[in-house]
Amino acid sequence: MALRKIVIEGDPILRKKARALEKVSDKEREIFLDMLDTMREADGVGLAAPQVGLLKQMIVVEASDPDDIEKAKEEDREPLKLLYFLANPEIIEEEGCQEGVEGCLSVPGFVGTVKRPMKIKVKALDYHGEPVEIEVDRFLAVAISHEMDHLRGVLFTDKASDVKEEEYEDSIHGDS
Ligand SMILES: [Zn+2]
């Protein structure tokens, strides 16, 4: 695995549409692992291929399992993390609405309040290239839909009702 350089807002690649993969081969698996490394190094919870300069429909999300957060608090431990490698993701169902503060590794130093669906069902190819359907809600729905926006050239700042400079205390939240 290797670290890749994260592209910052202002680079035109962040505004382009990513191309669908024909299949997930060893080359794409290597990119997935590099993206994971790069995201973890930057303390992020998600990363999309255009953010490392590749116009491929690939995203990585790693975040706490919303179902385990309360239980982990009671048991005084870190919540379990869920990891998703998704290629060609498509939202096939969505439900409800939630609003929360987001940041982005490609827009360092800024946060904004964004409305997202509460729950989404996503069809994609997984790390092995197998078709999968996943249902996620709460923060995972936010993270996955944020990353999917990157695949069509959309940044959270386009959707946010307010964008402001991140305060130091906010920096403990993961950026994606
Ligand atoms: Zn982002």
XYZ file of N, CA, C and O and ligand atoms in Angstrom:
705
model
N 0.851 -1.190 0.000
C 0.000 0.000 0.000
C 0.888 1.242 0.000
O 2.001 1.216 0.490
N 0.351 2.283 -0.540
C 1.137 3.516 -0.637
C 0.215 4.708 -0.437
O -0.978 4.636 -0.727
N 0.811 5.759 0.077
C 0.030 6.986 0.236
C -0.048 7.706 -1.103
O 0.914 7.726 -1.865
N -1.194 8.287 -1.382
C -1.348 9.117 -2.584
C -1.618 10.551 -2.141
O -2.046 10.792 -1.028
N -1.417 11.453 -3.078
C -1.584 12.858 -2.757
C -3.061 13.227 -2.863
O -3.726 12.887 -3.854
N -3.573 13.899 -1.853
C -4.979 14.324 -1.888
C -5.105 15.647 -2.645
O -4.403 16.612 -2.366
N -6.012 15.627 -3.622
C -6.259 16.802 -4.468
C -7.115 17.807 -3.693
O -8.063 17.432 -3.007
N -6.756 19.061 -3.782
C -7.441 20.114 -3.025
C -8.346 20.943 -3.947
O -8.061 21.101 -5.137
N -9.440 21.440 -3.366
C -10.404 22.254 -4.105
C -9.691 23.311 -4.935
O -8.754 23.955 -4.460
N -10.189 23.474 -6.175
C -9.527 24.395 -7.096
C -8.936 23.586 -8.239
O -8.833 24.060 -9.364
N -8.594 22.321 -7.963
C -8.122 21.429 -9.018
C -9.344 20.980 -9.837
O -10.318 20.481 -9.271
N -9.293 21.166 -11.176
C -10.483 20.856 -11.991
C -10.921 19.391 -11.919
O -12.086 19.089 -12.181
N -10.033 18.482 -11.531
C -10.426 17.064 -11.502
C -11.557 16.804 -10.513
O -12.386 15.919 -10.700
N -11.638 17.635 -9.469
C -12.700 17.446 -8.470
C -14.081 17.796 -9.028
O -15.098 17.511 -8.397
N -14.104 18.452 -10.189
C -15.382 18.871 -10.791
C -15.788 17.999 -11.970
O -16.769 18.264 -12.647
N -14.990 16.956 -12.235
C -15.291 16.081 -13.374
C -16.052 14.842 -12.925
O -15.994 14.456 -11.763
N -16.720 14.208 -13.905
C -17.451 12.969 -13.598
C -16.503 11.786 -13.702
O -15.754 11.657 -14.662
N -16.558 10.918 -12.706
C -15.720 9.716 -12.723
C -16.355 8.657 -13.627
O -17.572 8.624 -13.799
N -15.504 7.828 -14.209
C -15.993 6.771 -15.116
C -16.267 5.477 -14.353
O -15.540 5.119 -13.427
N -17.303 4.761 -14.813
C -17.622 3.455 -14.216
C -16.521 2.458 -14.562
O -15.930 2.523 -15.643
N -16.245 1.532 -13.660
C -15.262 0.480 -13.928
C -15.949 -0.637 -14.709
O -17.112 -0.937 -14.463
N -15.192 -1.282 -15.598
C -15.744 -2.466 -16.265
C -15.701 -3.651 -15.314
O -16.585 -4.487 -15.283
N -14.614 -3.721 -14.569
C -14.507 -4.748 -13.520
C -13.508 -4.264 -12.470
O -12.802 -3.289 -12.695
N -13.486 -4.973 -11.365
C -12.515 -4.646 -10.332
C -11.373 -5.655 -10.447
O -11.534 -6.836 -10.134
N -10.251 -5.201 -10.937
C -9.105 -6.095 -11.115
C -8.056 -5.804 -10.038
O -8.261 -4.957 -9.164
N -6.919 -6.479 -10.108
C -5.850 -6.266 -9.127
C -5.420 -4.803 -9.075
O -5.093 -4.278 -8.012
N -5.425 -4.166 -10.251
C -5.025 -2.761 -10.309
C -5.960 -1.896 -9.457
O -5.510 -1.022 -8.713
N -7.264 -2.157 -9.583
C -8.228 -1.369 -8.790
C -8.130 -1.721 -7.306
O -8.291 -0.873 -6.444
N -7.872 -2.992 -7.005
C -7.719 -3.368 -5.593
C -6.527 -2.638 -4.969
O -6.582 -2.207 -3.813
N -5.476 -2.471 -5.756
C -4.321 -1.729 -5.254
C -4.701 -0.269 -4.987
O -4.313 0.323 -3.973
N -5.493 0.293 -5.904
C -5.953 1.681 -5.702
C -6.819 1.770 -4.440
O -6.662 2.689 -3.636
N -7.727 0.799 -4.266
C -8.581 0.789 -3.062
C -7.710 0.819 -1.797
O -7.982 1.567 -0.861
N -6.689 -0.016 -1.762
C -5.840 -0.096 -0.559
C -5.028 1.183 -0.362
O -4.861 1.649 0.768
N -4.561 1.748 -1.459
C -3.858 3.033 -1.366
C -4.796 4.126 -0.836
O -4.400 4.974 -0.028
N -6.048 4.095 -1.322
C -7.024 5.092 -0.862
C -7.275 4.931 0.640
O -7.376 5.913 1.379
N -7.369 3.670 1.096
C -7.595 3.415 2.519
C -6.433 3.965 3.354
O -6.642 4.655 4.355
N -5.229 3.657 2.909
C -4.027 4.155 3.581
C -4.017 5.678 3.664
O -3.741 6.270 4.715
N -4.301 6.291 2.524
C -4.266 7.755 2.408
C -5.320 8.378 3.316
O -5.064 9.367 4.007
N -6.515 7.772 3.329
C -7.608 8.274 4.159
C -7.272 8.158 5.640
O -7.476 9.097 6.412
N -6.743 6.993 6.033
C -6.400 6.805 7.458
C -5.300 7.767 7.889
O -5.371 8.348 8.971
N -4.312 7.937 7.037
C -3.205 8.841 7.342
C -3.706 10.265 7.574
O -3.188 11.005 8.396
N -4.762 10.626 6.817
C -5.309 11.990 6.922
C -6.417 12.081 7.977
O -7.078 13.113 8.089
N -6.652 10.976 8.729
C -7.720 10.938 9.738
C -9.091 11.160 9.128
O -9.949 11.808 9.741
N -9.319 10.660 7.938
C -10.614 10.826 7.293
C -11.510 9.623 7.540
O -11.060 8.589 8.028
N -12.782 9.769 7.188
C -13.723 8.655 7.287
C -14.170 8.187 5.904
O -14.911 7.221 5.785
N -13.733 8.894 4.872
C -14.104 8.488 3.527
C -13.205 9.161 2.510
O -12.603 10.203 2.793
N -13.087 8.503 1.351
C -12.284 9.086 0.281
C -12.819 8.555 -1.052
O -13.181 7.381 -1.151
N -12.861 9.425 -2.049
C -13.308 9.032 -3.387
C -12.113 9.149 -4.334
O -11.237 10.004 -4.140
N -12.082 8.281 -5.367
C -10.918 8.240 -6.261
C -10.550 9.610 -6.866
O -9.360 9.917 -6.972
N -11.519 10.444 -7.267
C -11.118 11.755 -7.805
C -10.282 12.574 -6.805
O -9.478 13.409 -7.216
N -10.440 12.294 -5.520
C -9.657 13.027 -4.510
C -8.183 12.628 -4.510
O -7.367 13.298 -3.885
N -7.864 11.489 -5.167
C -6.447 11.172 -5.360
C -6.104 11.268 -6.845
O -5.152 10.649 -7.320
N -6.918 12.028 -7.582
C -6.590 12.343 -8.970
C -6.994 11.290 -9.988
O -6.510 11.322 -11.125
N -7.880 10.357 -9.614
C -8.287 9.300 -10.539
C -9.782 9.392 -10.830
O -10.598 9.348 -9.912
N -10.137 9.489 -12.118
C -11.559 9.617 -12.458
C -12.205 8.238 -12.597
O -12.665 7.840 -13.668
N -12.208 7.510 -11.507
C -12.804 6.179 -11.462
C -13.883 6.171 -10.400
O -13.712 6.804 -9.354
N -14.975 5.446 -10.669
C -16.061 5.399 -9.686
C -15.715 4.432 -8.559
O -16.154 3.285 -8.550
N -14.911 4.918 -7.631
C -14.469 4.101 -6.497
C -14.480 4.953 -5.242
O -13.988 6.085 -5.263
N -15.050 4.391 -4.175
C -15.017 5.096 -2.893
C -14.627 4.136 -1.760
O -14.844 2.930 -1.847
N -14.057 4.709 -0.715
C -13.734 3.971 0.504
C -14.360 4.733 1.661
O -14.254 5.963 1.717
N -15.042 4.010 2.543
C -15.578 4.636 3.749
C -15.251 3.733 4.929
O -15.419 2.518 4.851
N -14.762 4.325 5.990
C -14.509 3.570 7.219
C -14.983 4.426 8.387
O -14.429 5.493 8.640
N -16.015 3.943 9.056
C -16.588 4.753 10.135
C -17.167 3.842 11.206
O -17.403 2.657 10.976
N -17.423 4.432 12.361
C -18.010 3.671 13.463
C -19.373 3.141 13.076
O -20.152 3.821 12.411
N -19.665 1.929 13.524
C -20.972 1.319 13.308
C -21.999 2.063 14.166
O -21.909 2.032 15.394
N -22.976 2.742 13.543
C -23.929 3.533 14.343
C -24.658 2.682 15.378
O -25.029 3.173 16.439
N -24.830 1.376 15.081
C -25.536 0.498 16.032
C -24.689 0.147 17.244
O -25.190 -0.383 18.216
N -23.391 0.412 17.173
C -22.516 -0.004 18.263
C -22.065 1.163 19.140
O -21.470 0.955 20.195
N -22.370 2.381 18.722
C -21.828 3.559 19.415
C -22.285 3.635 20.878
O -21.466 3.786 21.782
N -23.610 3.462 21.108
C -24.143 3.541 22.475
C -23.594 2.420 23.350
O -23.178 2.643 24.487
N -23.592 1.233 22.790
C -23.132 0.057 23.527
C -21.656 0.219 23.896
O -21.250 -0.088 25.024
N -20.878 0.729 22.958
C -19.444 0.916 23.205
C -19.229 1.914 24.338
O -18.336 1.755 25.166
N -20.093 2.933 24.377
C -19.980 3.950 25.432
C -20.204 3.302 26.798
O -19.452 3.517 27.731
N -21.268 2.460 26.864
C -21.565 1.762 28.124
C -20.417 0.856 28.541
O -20.133 0.699 29.722
N -19.797 0.246 27.548
C -18.729 -0.712 27.859
C -17.347 -0.057 27.877
O -16.334 -0.751 27.985
N -17.334 1.271 27.731
C -16.101 2.043 27.800
C -15.024 1.531 26.836
O -13.896 1.243 27.211
N -15.425 1.383 25.580
C -14.460 0.970 24.546
C -14.769 1.748 23.265
O -15.789 2.429 23.171
N -13.889 1.639 22.280
C -14.125 2.282 20.991
C -15.202 1.497 20.232
O -15.216 0.262 20.286
N -16.098 2.191 19.513
C -17.096 1.458 18.732
C -16.461 0.659 17.584
O -15.375 1.009 17.121
N -17.125 -0.387 17.180
C -16.655 -1.175 16.040
C -16.659 -0.307 14.794
O -17.513 0.570 14.646
N -15.717 -0.554 13.914
C -15.674 0.207 12.664
C -16.138 -0.655 11.508
O -15.879 -1.860 11.486
N -16.815 -0.027 10.571
C -17.232 -0.719 9.358
C -16.447 -0.138 8.196
O -16.229 1.073 8.123
N -16.016 -1.021 7.314
C -15.198 -0.598 6.178
C -15.889 -0.997 4.875
O -16.296 -2.144 4.719
N -16.019 -0.041 3.980
C -16.642 -0.307 2.677
C -15.704 0.098 1.549
O -15.208 1.229 1.530
N -15.488 -0.824 0.625
C -14.851 -0.507 -0.657
C -15.962 -0.644 -1.699
O -16.485 -1.748 -1.880
N -16.321 0.420 -2.372
C -17.421 0.338 -3.338
C -16.994 0.917 -4.687
O -16.442 2.013 -4.758
N -17.250 0.138 -5.743
C -17.027 0.624 -7.107
C -18.378 0.756 -7.793
O -19.302 -0.026 -7.515
N -18.512 1.717 -8.660
C -19.758 1.992 -9.396
C -20.984 2.078 -8.469
O -22.022 1.480 -8.764
N -20.889 2.776 -7.350
C -22.038 2.806 -6.430
C -23.217 3.591 -7.001
O -23.020 4.604 -7.670
N -24.408 3.062 -6.750
C -25.644 3.721 -7.201
C -26.640 3.666 -6.056
O -26.845 2.581 -5.486
N -27.273 4.791 -5.752
C -28.323 4.771 -4.721
C -29.606 4.252 -5.367
O -30.071 4.811 -6.358
N -30.144 3.137 -4.845
C -31.356 2.583 -5.442
C -32.595 2.878 -4.597
O -33.706 2.799 -5.091
N -32.395 3.216 -3.328
C -33.520 3.638 -2.491
C -33.000 4.614 -1.454
O -31.871 4.456 -0.975
N -33.821 5.590 -1.108
C -33.438 6.465 -0.001
C -34.660 6.842 0.800
O -35.785 6.801 0.304
N -34.432 7.177 2.057
C -35.539 7.387 2.969
C -35.148 8.437 4.008
O -34.003 8.449 4.475
N -36.098 9.296 4.343
C -35.886 10.229 5.443
C -34.878 11.317 5.136
O -34.433 11.485 3.999
N -34.518 12.045 6.167
C -33.648 13.193 6.002
C -32.900 13.439 7.305
O -33.420 13.212 8.385
N -31.663 13.863 7.195
C -30.883 14.247 8.371
C -30.005 15.421 7.972
O -29.708 15.626 6.795
N -29.611 16.183 8.963
C -28.788 17.344 8.700
C -27.598 17.303 9.659
O -27.783 17.053 10.847
N -26.408 17.507 9.142
C -25.243 17.454 10.025
C -24.085 18.254 9.458
O -24.117 18.692 8.306
N -23.072 18.415 10.312
C -21.894 19.185 9.915
C -20.890 18.259 9.234
O -20.587 17.186 9.736
N -20.420 18.677 8.070
C -19.469 17.871 7.307
C -18.210 18.661 6.998
O -18.230 19.878 6.909
N -17.143 17.914 6.804
C -15.913 18.489 6.281
C -15.456 17.604 5.146
O -16.117 16.617 4.814
N -14.339 17.951 4.533
C -13.856 17.179 3.385
C -12.340 17.311 3.314
O -11.813 18.410 3.460
N -11.669 16.194 3.076
C -10.204 16.238 2.996
C -9.732 17.110 1.841
O -8.606 17.603 1.859
N -10.597 17.325 0.850
C -10.224 18.175 -0.285
C -10.572 19.646 -0.067
O -10.280 20.484 -0.912
N -11.259 19.927 1.043
C -11.593 21.322 1.374
C -11.118 21.571 2.811
O -11.913 21.791 3.716
N -9.810 21.496 3.017
C -9.302 21.541 4.386
C -9.625 22.855 5.076
O -9.594 23.914 4.455
N -9.979 22.737 6.366
C -10.189 23.947 7.170
C -11.603 24.486 7.148
O -11.887 25.485 7.799
N -12.512 23.832 6.410
C -13.887 24.330 6.341
C -14.896 23.243 6.694
O -14.651 22.064 6.463
N -16.001 23.664 7.274
C -17.105 22.754 7.564
C -18.403 23.422 7.117
O -18.455 24.642 6.941
N -19.436 22.602 6.951
C -20.727 23.161 6.559
C -21.843 22.205 6.915
O -21.623 21.000 7.074
N -23.047 22.742 7.041
C -24.212 21.938 7.394
C -24.907 21.458 6.121
O -25.257 22.274 5.267
N -25.063 20.150 6.012
C -25.602 19.558 4.781
C -26.776 18.638 5.106
O -26.746 17.917 6.100
N -27.802 18.672 4.251
C -28.946 17.754 4.366
C -28.667 16.517 3.539
O -28.265 16.629 2.372
N -28.910 15.370 4.110
C -28.705 14.083 3.432
C -29.872 13.159 3.744
O -30.542 13.357 4.761
N -30.052 12.096 2.935
C -31.050 11.099 3.336
C -30.640 10.394 4.638
O -29.446 10.254 4.919
N -31.616 9.964 5.433
C -31.330 9.273 6.702
C -30.846 7.859 6.444
O -30.020 7.318 7.175
N -31.371 7.286 5.345
C -31.075 5.880 5.075
C -30.954 5.710 3.562
O -31.759 6.275 2.815
N -29.964 4.962 3.131
C -29.834 4.693 1.695
C -29.555 3.218 1.451
O -28.962 2.528 2.285
N -30.020 2.781 0.288
C -29.699 1.435 -0.171
C -28.845 1.634 -1.421
O -29.234 2.360 -2.334
N -27.668 1.007 -1.427
C -26.699 1.241 -2.494
C -26.335 -0.072 -3.173
O -26.100 -1.087 -2.510
N -26.311 0.006 -4.497
C -25.893 -1.139 -5.302
C -24.487 -0.813 -5.805
O -24.237 0.306 -6.253
N -23.566 -1.758 -5.739
C -22.189 -1.472 -6.146
C -21.456 -2.781 -6.418
O -22.029 -3.870 -6.293
N -20.182 -2.666 -6.781
C -19.278 -3.819 -6.809
C -18.369 -3.690 -5.599
O -17.942 -2.585 -5.258
N -18.072 -4.830 -4.964
C -17.218 -4.757 -3.778
C -15.737 -4.897 -4.148
O -15.382 -4.915 -5.332
N -14.891 -5.032 -3.154
C -13.445 -5.144 -3.332
C -13.063 -6.284 -4.291
O -12.084 -6.204 -5.011
N -13.871 -7.341 -4.268
C -13.578 -8.494 -5.129
C -14.255 -8.394 -6.493
O -14.133 -9.303 -7.314
N -15.011 -7.326 -6.693
C -15.719 -7.161 -7.961
C -17.077 -7.834 -7.966
O -17.745 -7.912 -9.002
N -17.513 -8.331 -6.808
C -18.813 -8.983 -6.708
C -19.907 -7.934 -6.519
O -19.719 -6.977 -5.763
N -21.069 -8.126 -7.177
C -22.169 -7.182 -6.950
C -22.690 -7.281 -5.511
O -22.842 -8.382 -4.990
N -22.905 -6.130 -4.889
C -23.445 -6.113 -3.522
C -24.535 -5.057 -3.420
O -24.574 -4.106 -4.202
N -25.416 -5.255 -2.457
C -26.393 -4.226 -2.099
C -26.249 -4.003 -0.605
O -26.286 -4.957 0.164
N -26.055 -2.761 -0.212
C -25.920 -2.487 1.217
C -26.940 -1.438 1.633
O -27.332 -0.586 0.844
N -27.405 -1.567 2.884
C -28.307 -0.572 3.446
C -27.602 0.066 4.624
O -27.160 -0.640 5.528
N -27.470 1.371 4.598
C -26.811 2.064 5.708
C -27.662 3.253 6.130
O -28.446 3.791 5.334
N -27.494 3.659 7.384
C -28.246 4.824 7.838
C -27.370 5.716 8.714
O -26.185 5.449 8.892
N -27.990 6.773 9.208
C -27.312 7.756 10.057
C -25.951 8.184 9.468
O -25.857 8.486 8.305
N -24.890 8.165 10.278
C -23.626 8.733 9.799
C -23.066 8.001 8.583
O -22.453 8.603 7.695
N -23.298 6.688 8.521
C -22.777 5.943 7.363
C -23.458 6.383 6.066
O -22.832 6.417 5.007
N -24.745 6.720 6.154
C -25.458 7.215 4.969
C -24.886 8.570 4.545
O -24.757 8.863 3.349
N -24.521 9.381 5.524
C -23.901 10.684 5.229
C -22.567 10.472 4.519
O -22.297 11.039 3.459
N -21.727 9.617 5.124
C -20.375 9.431 4.587
C -20.430 8.851 3.165
O -19.728 9.335 2.270
N -21.269 7.844 2.963
C -21.318 7.226 1.632
C -21.909 8.189 0.606
O -21.392 8.308 -0.502
N -22.953 8.928 0.968
C -23.498 9.844 -0.047
C -22.556 11.025 -0.306
O -22.457 11.499 -1.439
N -21.817 11.462 0.710
C -20.786 12.502 0.497
C -19.743 12.004 -0.524
O -19.395 12.726 -1.458
N -19.269 10.777 -0.326
C -18.250 10.248 -1.254
C -18.822 10.052 -2.645
O -18.150 10.303 -3.652
N -20.082 9.601 -2.725
C -20.694 9.407 -4.043
C -20.841 10.726 -4.790
O -20.722 10.764 -6.012
N -21.070 11.803 -4.063
C -21.134 13.128 -4.706
C -19.820 13.455 -5.420
O -19.831 14.044 -6.502
N -18.697 13.056 -4.816
C -17.396 13.319 -5.449
C -17.306 12.681 -6.839
O -16.590 13.179 -7.703
N -18.028 11.561 -7.034
C -17.929 10.851 -8.314
C -18.633 11.605 -9.439
O -18.475 11.297 -10.608
N -19.476 12.577 -9.051
C -20.083 13.404 -10.098
C -19.660 14.872 -9.974
O -20.336 15.784 -10.417
N -18.536 15.083 -9.339
C -17.969 16.430 -9.317
C -18.628 17.385 -8.347
O -18.492 18.601 -8.479
N -19.344 16.842 -7.365
C -20.047 17.698 -6.398
C -19.295 17.689 -5.060
O -18.887 16.639 -4.574
N -19.113 18.883 -4.494
C -18.476 19.009 -3.182
C -19.527 19.405 -2.138
O -20.553 19.989 -2.485
N -19.246 19.106 -0.867
C -20.246 19.414 0.173
C -20.541 20.898 0.237
O -21.646 21.306 0.616
N -19.556 21.703 -0.179
C -19.749 23.153 -0.130
C -20.835 23.613 -1.121
O -21.409 24.683 -0.963
N -21.129 22.782 -2.135
C -22.200 23.110 -3.090
C -23.575 22.959 -2.442
O -24.544 23.566 -2.865
N -23.649 22.069 -1.449
C -24.942 21.708 -0.866
C -25.160 22.323 0.504
O -26.273 22.316 1.013
N -24.085 22.795 1.132
C -24.174 23.238 2.520
C -24.976 24.527 2.638
O -24.890 25.407 1.784
N -25.768 24.612 3.710
C -26.543 25.824 3.953
C -25.628 26.912 4.528
O -25.929 28.082 4.471
N -24.498 26.502 5.096
C -23.526 27.478 5.592
C -22.154 26.828 5.474
O -22.016 25.628 5.647
N -21.157 27.581 5.099
C -19.790 27.053 5.083
C -18.961 28.008 5.912
O -19.006 29.222 5.697
N -18.280 27.474 6.900
C -17.465 28.365 7.736
C -16.124 27.720 8.041
O -15.945 26.515 7.845
N -15.230 28.522 8.541
C -13.919 27.980 8.898
C -14.073 27.051 10.096
O -14.821 27.348 11.030
N -13.382 25.963 10.002
C -13.448 24.961 11.057
C -12.756 25.501 12.297
O -11.651 26.012 12.224
N -13.432 25.338 13.449
C -12.780 25.731 14.690
C -11.956 24.559 15.175
O -12.222 23.420 14.828
N -11.003 24.849 15.994
C -10.096 23.806 16.444
C -10.841 22.618 17.048
O -10.560 21.473 16.747
N -11.865 22.883 17.875
C -12.601 21.806 18.545
C -13.289 20.878 17.531
O -13.497 19.725 17.794
N -13.655 21.454 16.377
C -14.341 20.637 15.377
C -13.406 19.615 14.728
O -13.856 18.659 14.137
N -12.117 19.855 14.847
C -11.189 19.015 14.094
C -11.089 17.601 14.651
O -10.459 16.751 14.053
N -11.748 17.321 15.787
C -11.756 15.939 16.259
C -12.725 15.091 15.423
O -12.645 13.889 15.417
N -13.645 15.733 14.700
C -14.549 14.962 13.837
C -13.812 14.559 12.572
O -12.963 15.282 12.085
N -14.195 13.418 12.056
C -13.537 12.961 10.837
C -13.959 13.777 9.639
O -15.112 14.189 9.544
N -13.045 14.015 8.759
C -13.367 14.645 7.487
C -13.483 13.553 6.440
O -12.888 12.496 6.569
N -14.255 13.841 5.411
C -14.321 12.867 4.335
C -14.201 13.595 3.013
O -14.449 13.071 1.996
Zn -15.119 14.936 0.487
